PDB file of C-alpha atoms in Angstrom:
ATOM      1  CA  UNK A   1      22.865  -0.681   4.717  1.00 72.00           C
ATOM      2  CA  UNK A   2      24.577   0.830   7.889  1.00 83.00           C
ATOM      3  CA  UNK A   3      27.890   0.058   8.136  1.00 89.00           C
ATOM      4  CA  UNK A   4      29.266  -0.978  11.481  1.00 87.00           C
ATOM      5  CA  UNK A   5      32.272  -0.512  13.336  1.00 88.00           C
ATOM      6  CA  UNK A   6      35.344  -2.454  12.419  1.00 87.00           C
ATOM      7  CA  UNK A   7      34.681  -2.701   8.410  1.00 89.00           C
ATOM      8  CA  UNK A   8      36.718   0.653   7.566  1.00 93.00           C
ATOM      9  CA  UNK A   9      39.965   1.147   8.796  1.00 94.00           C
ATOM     10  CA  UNK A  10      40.326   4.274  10.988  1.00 94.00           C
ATOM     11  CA  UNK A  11      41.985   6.666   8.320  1.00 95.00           C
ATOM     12  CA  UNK A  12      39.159   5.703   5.782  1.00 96.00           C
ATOM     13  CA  UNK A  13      36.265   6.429   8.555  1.00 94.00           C
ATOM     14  CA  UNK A  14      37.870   9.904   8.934  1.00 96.00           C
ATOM     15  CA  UNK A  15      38.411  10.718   5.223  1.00 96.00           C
ATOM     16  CA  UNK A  16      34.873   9.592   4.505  1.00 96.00           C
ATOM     17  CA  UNK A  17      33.497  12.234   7.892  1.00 96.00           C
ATOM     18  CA  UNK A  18      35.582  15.032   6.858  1.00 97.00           C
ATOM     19  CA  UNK A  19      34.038  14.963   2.940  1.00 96.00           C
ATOM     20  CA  UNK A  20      30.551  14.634   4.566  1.00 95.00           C
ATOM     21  CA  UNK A  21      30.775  17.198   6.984  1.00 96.00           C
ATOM     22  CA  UNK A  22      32.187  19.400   3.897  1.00 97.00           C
ATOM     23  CA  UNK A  23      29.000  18.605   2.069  1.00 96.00           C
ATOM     24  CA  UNK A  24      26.957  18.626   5.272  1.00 96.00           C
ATOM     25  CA  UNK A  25      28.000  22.418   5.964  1.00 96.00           C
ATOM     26  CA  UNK A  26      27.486  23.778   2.459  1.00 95.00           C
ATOM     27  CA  UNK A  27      23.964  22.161   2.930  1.00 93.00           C
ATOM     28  CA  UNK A  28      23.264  24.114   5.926  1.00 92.00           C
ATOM     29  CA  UNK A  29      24.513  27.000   4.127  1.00 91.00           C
ATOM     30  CA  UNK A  30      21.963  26.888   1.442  1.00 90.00           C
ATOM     31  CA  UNK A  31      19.508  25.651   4.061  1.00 89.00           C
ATOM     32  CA  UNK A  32      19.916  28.607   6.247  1.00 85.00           C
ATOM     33  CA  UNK A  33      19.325  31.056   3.559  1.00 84.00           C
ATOM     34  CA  UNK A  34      15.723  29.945   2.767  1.00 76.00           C
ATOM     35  CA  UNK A  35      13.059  31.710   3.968  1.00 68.00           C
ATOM     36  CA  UNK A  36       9.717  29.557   6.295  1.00 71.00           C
ATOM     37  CA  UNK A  37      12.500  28.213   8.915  1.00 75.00           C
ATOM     38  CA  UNK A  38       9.631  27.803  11.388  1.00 75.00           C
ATOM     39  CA  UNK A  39       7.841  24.768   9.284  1.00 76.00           C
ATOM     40  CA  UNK A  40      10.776  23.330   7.859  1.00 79.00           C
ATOM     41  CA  UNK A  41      12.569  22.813  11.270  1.00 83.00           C
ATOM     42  CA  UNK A  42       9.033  21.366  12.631  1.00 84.00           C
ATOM     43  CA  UNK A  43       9.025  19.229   9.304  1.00 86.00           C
ATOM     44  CA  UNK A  44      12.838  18.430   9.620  1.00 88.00           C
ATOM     45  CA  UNK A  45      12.070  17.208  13.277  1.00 89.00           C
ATOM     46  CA  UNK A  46       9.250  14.512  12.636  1.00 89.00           C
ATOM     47  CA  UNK A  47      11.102  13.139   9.345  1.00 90.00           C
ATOM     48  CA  UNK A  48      14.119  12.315  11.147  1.00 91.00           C
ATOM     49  CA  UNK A  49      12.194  10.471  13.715  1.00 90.00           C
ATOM     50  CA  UNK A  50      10.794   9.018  11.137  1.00 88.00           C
ATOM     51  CA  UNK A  51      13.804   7.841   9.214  1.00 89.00           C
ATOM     52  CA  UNK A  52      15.279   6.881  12.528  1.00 88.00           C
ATOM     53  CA  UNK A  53      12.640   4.375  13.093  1.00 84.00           C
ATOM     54  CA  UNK A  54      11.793   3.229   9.723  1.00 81.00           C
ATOM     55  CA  UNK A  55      15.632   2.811   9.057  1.00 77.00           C
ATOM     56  CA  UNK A  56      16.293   0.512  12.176  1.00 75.00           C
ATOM     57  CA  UNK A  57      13.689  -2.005  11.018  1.00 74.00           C
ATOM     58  CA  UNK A  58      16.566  -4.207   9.090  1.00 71.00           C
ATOM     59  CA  UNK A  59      16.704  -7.210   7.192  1.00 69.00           C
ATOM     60  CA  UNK A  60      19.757  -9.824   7.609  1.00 65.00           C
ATOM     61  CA  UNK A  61      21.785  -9.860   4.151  1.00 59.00           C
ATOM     62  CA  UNK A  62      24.465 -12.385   3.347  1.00 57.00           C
ATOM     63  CA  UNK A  63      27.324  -9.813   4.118  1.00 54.00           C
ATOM     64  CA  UNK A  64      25.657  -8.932   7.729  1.00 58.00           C
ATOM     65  CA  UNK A  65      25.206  -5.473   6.882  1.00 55.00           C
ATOM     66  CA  UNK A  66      21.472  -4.765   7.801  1.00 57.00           C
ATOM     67  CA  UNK A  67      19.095  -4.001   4.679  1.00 67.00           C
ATOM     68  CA  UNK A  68      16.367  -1.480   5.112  1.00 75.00           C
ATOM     69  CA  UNK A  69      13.547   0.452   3.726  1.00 83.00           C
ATOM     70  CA  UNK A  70      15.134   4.005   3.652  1.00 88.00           C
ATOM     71  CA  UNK A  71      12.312   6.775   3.582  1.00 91.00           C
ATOM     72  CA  UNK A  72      15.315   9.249   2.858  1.00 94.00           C
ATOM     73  CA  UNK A  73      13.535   9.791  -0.998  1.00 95.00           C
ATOM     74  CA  UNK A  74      10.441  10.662   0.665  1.00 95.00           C
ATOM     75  CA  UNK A  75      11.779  13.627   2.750  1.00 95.00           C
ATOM     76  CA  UNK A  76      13.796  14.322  -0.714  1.00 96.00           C
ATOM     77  CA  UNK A  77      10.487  15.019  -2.006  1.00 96.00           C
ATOM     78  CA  UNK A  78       9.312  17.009   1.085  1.00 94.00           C
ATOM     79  CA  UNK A  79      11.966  19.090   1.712  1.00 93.00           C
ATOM     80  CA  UNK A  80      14.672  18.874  -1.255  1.00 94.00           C
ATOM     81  CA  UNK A  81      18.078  17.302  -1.070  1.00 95.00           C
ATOM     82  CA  UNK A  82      20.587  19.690   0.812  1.00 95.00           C
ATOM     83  CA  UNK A  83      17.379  19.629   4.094  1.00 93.00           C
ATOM     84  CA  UNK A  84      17.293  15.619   3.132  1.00 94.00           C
ATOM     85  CA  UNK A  85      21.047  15.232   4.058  1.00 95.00           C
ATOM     86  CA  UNK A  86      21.058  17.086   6.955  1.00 94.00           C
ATOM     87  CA  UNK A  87      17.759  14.865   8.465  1.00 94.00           C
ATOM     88  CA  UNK A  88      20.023  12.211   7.050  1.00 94.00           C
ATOM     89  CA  UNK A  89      22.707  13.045   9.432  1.00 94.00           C
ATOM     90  CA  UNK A  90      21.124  13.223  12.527  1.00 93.00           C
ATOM     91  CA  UNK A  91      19.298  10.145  12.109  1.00 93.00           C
ATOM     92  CA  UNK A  92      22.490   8.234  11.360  1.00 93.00           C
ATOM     93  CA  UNK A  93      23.965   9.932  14.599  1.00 93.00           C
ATOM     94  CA  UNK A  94      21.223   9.081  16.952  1.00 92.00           C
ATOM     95  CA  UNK A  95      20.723   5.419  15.619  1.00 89.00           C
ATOM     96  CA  UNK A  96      24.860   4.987  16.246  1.00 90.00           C
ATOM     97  CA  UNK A  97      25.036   6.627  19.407  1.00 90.00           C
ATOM     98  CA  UNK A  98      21.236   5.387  20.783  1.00 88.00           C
ATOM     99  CA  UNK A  99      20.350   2.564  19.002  1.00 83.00           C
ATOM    100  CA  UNK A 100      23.982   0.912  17.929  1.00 80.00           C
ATOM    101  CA  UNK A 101      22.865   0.868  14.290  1.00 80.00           C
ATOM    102  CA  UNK A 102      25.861   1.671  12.009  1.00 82.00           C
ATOM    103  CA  UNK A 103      29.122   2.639  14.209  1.00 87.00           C
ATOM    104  CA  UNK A 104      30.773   6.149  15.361  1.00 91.00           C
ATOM    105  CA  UNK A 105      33.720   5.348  13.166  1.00 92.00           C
ATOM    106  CA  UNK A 106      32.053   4.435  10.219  1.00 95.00           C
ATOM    107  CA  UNK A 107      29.255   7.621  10.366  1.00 95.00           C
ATOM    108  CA  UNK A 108      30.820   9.684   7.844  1.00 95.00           C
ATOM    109  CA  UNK A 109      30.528   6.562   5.138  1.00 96.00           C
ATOM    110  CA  UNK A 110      27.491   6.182   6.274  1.00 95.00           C
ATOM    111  CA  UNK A 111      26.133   9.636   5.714  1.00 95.00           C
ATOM    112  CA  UNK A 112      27.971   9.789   2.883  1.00 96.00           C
ATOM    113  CA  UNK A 113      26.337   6.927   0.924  1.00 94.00           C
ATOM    114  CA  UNK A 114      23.225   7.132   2.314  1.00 93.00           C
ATOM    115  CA  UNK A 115      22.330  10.387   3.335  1.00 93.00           C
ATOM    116  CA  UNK A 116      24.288  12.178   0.573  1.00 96.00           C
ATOM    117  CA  UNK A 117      24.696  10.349  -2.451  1.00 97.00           C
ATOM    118  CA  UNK A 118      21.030   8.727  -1.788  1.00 97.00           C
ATOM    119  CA  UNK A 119      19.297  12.201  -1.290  1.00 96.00           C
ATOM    120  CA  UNK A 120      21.298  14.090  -4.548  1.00 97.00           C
ATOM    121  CA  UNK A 121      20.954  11.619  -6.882  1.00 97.00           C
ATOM    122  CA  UNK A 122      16.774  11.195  -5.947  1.00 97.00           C
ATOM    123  CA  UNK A 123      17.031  15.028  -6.722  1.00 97.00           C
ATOM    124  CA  UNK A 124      18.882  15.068  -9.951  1.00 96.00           C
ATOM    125  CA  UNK A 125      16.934  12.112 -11.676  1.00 97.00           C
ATOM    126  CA  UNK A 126      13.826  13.747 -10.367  1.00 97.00           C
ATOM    127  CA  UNK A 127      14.583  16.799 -11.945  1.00 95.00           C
ATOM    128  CA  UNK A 128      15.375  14.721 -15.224  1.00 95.00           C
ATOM    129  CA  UNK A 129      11.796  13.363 -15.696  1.00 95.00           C
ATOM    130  CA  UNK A 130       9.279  15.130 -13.813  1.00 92.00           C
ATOM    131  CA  UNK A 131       8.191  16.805 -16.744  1.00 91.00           C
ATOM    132  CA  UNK A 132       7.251  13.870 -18.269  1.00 91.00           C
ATOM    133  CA  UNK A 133       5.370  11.879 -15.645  1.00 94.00           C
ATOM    134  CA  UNK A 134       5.492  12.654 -12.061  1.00 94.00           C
ATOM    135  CA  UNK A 135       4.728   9.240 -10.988  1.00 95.00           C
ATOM    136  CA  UNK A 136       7.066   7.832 -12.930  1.00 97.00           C
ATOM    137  CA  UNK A 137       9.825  10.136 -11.564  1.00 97.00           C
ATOM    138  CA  UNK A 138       9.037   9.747  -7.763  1.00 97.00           C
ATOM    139  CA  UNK A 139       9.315   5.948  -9.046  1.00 97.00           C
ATOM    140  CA  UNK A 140      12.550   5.865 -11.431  1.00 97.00           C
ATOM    141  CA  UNK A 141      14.502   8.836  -9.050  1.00 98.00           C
ATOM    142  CA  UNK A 142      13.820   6.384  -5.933  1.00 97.00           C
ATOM    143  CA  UNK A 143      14.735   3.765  -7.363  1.00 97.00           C
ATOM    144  CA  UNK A 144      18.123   5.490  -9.162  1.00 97.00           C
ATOM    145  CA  UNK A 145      18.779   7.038  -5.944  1.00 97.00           C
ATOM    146  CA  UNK A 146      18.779   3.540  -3.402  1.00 96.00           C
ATOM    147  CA  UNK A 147      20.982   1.901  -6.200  1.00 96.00           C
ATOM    148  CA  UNK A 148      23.774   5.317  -6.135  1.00 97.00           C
ATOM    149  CA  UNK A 149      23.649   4.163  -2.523  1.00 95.00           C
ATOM    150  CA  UNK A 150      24.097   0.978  -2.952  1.00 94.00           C
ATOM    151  CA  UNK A 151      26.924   1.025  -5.431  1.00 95.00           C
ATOM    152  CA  UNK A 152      28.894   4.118  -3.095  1.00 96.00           C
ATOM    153  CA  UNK A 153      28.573   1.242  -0.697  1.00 94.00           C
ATOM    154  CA  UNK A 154      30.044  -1.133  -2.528  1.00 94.00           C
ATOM    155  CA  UNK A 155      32.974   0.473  -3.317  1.00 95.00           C
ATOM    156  CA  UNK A 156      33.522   2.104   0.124  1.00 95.00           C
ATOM    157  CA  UNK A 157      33.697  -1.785   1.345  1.00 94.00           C
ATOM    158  CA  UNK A 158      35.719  -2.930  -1.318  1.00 94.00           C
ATOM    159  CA  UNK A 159      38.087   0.151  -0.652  1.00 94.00           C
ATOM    160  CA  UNK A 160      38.238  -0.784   3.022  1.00 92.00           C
ATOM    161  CA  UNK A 161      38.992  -4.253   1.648  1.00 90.00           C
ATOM    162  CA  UNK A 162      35.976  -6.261   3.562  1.00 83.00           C
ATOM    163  CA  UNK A 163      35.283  -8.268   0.857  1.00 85.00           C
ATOM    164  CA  UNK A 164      35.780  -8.368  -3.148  1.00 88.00           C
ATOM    165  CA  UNK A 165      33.556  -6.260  -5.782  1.00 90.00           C
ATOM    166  CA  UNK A 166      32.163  -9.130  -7.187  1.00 90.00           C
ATOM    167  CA  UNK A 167      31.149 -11.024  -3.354  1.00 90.00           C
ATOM    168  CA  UNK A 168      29.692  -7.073  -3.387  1.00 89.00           C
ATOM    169  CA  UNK A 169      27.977  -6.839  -6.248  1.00 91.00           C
ATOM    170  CA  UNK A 170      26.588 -10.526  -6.021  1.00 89.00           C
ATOM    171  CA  UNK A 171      25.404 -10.173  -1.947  1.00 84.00           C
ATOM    172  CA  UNK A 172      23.732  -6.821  -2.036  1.00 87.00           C
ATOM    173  CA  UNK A 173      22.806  -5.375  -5.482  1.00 90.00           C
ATOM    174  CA  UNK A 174      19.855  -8.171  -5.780  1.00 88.00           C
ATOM    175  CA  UNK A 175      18.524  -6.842  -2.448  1.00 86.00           C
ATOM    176  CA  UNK A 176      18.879  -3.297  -3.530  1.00 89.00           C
ATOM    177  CA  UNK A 177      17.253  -3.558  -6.412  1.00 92.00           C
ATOM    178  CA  UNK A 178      14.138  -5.241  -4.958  1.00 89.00           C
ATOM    179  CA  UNK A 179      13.856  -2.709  -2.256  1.00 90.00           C
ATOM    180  CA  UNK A 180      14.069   0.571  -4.125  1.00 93.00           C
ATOM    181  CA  UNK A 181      11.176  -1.235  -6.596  1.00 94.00           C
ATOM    182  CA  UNK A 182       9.215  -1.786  -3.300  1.00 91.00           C
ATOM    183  CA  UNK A 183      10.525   1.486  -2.313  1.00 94.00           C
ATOM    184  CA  UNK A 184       9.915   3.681  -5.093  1.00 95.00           C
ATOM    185  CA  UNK A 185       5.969   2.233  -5.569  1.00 96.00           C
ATOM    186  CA  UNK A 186       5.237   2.981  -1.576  1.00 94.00           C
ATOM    187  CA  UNK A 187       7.071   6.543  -1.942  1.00 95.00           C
ATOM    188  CA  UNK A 188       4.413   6.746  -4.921  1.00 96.00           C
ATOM    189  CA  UNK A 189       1.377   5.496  -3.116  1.00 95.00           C
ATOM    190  CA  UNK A 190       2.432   8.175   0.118  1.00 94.00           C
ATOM    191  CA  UNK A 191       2.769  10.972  -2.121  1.00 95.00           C
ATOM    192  CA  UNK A 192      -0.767  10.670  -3.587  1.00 94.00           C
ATOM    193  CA  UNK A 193      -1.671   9.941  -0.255  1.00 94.00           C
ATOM    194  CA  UNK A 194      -0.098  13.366   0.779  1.00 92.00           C
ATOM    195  CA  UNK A 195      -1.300  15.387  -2.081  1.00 91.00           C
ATOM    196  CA  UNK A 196      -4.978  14.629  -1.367  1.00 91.00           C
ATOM    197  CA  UNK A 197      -5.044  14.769   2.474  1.00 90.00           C
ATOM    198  CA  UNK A 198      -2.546  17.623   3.614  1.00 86.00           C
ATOM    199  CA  UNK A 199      -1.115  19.054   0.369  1.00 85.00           C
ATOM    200  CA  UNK A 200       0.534  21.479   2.366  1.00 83.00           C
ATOM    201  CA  UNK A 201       3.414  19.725   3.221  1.00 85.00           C
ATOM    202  CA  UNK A 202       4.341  19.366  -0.243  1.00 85.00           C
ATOM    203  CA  UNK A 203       4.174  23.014  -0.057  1.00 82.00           C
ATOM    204  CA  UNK A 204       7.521  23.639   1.508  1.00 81.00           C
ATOM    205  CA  UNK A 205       9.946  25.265  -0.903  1.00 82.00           C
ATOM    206  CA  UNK A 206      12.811  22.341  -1.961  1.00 88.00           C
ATOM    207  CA  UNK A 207      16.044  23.013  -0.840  1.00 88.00           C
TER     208      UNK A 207
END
């Protein structure tokens, strides 16, 4: 889903960085005012090398923009939303500036769509069900959340004009879809997983 340089035009790349780091910095803000810094940075640390690595694995799609397993819903789960899109960030930076995944230009569409929108809406359709059935949220809110993505994707490419909505909508909602099902059963299976071997990580107050 990275998007790489040359498929935004330069005044685009920079609105799309300036509304990130807006969101980015009331994040930290809310962040910084939690109490248990200590684990949370130590958590923070190994899930973004975690989402660095897991999100470089890609998959060639029809539009050549690389398809992925995310992991961002996990650390959702682990840490809450506003820490989510902060690991989000720095993942996205270090894969563009280390591993030439994504582009410099293009980082703040990037983060915005997939660090942002990905990690909020996982949240908010979380919170919605929950209450209900908690595998069935992890599932659904994955799911929900990798599709937000995918459609604030969309539209930032068909805004940029690289191709039309429908091309879009045709080339990468199919693949979406398929991988936040994958997705959202694995984020299942790792929770359990979680819960039953180190339930203290799940411990960490969600911010």
């Amino acid at each position: 889903m990275h998007i790489p340089d040359g498929l935004l035009p330069f005044e685009q790349g920079v609105v799309y960085l300036i509304i990130g780091l807006v969101i980015l910095s009331i994040s930290f803000y809310h962040v910084s005012k939690k109490t248990n810094m200590e684990k949370r940075l130590v958590l923070a640390g190994v899930l973004t090398a975690i989402v660095v690595v897991a999100t470089s694995l890609t998959i060639p799609s029809p539009m050549g923009i690389p398809m992925h397993f995310f992991i961002i819903p996990l650390v959702v789960f682990i840490l809450g939303p506003c820490n989510t899109s902060l690991v989000s960030f720095l993942a996205l930076l270090v894969q563009a500036l280390v591993l030439g995944e994504g582009g410099i230009t293009t980082l703040g569409a990037n983060v915005l769509d997939m660090g942002i929108v990905l990690s909020f809406v996982v949240w908010g359709v979380y919170k919605l069900f929950f209450n209900i059935n908690i595998r069935f949220a992890i599932f659904i809110s994955t799911l929900m959340g990798i599709l937000a993505a995918t459609f604030a994707q969309i539209f930032i490419l068909a805004a940029a004009g690289a191709s039309s909505l429908n091309v879009l909508f045709a080339s990468l909602l199919p693949y979406y879809l398929m991988i936040g099902v994958m997705e959202g059963l694995i984020t299942v299976v790792i929770l359990e997983f979680i819960s039953k071997t180190n339930s203290a990580i799940l411990e960490v107050e969600k911010v």
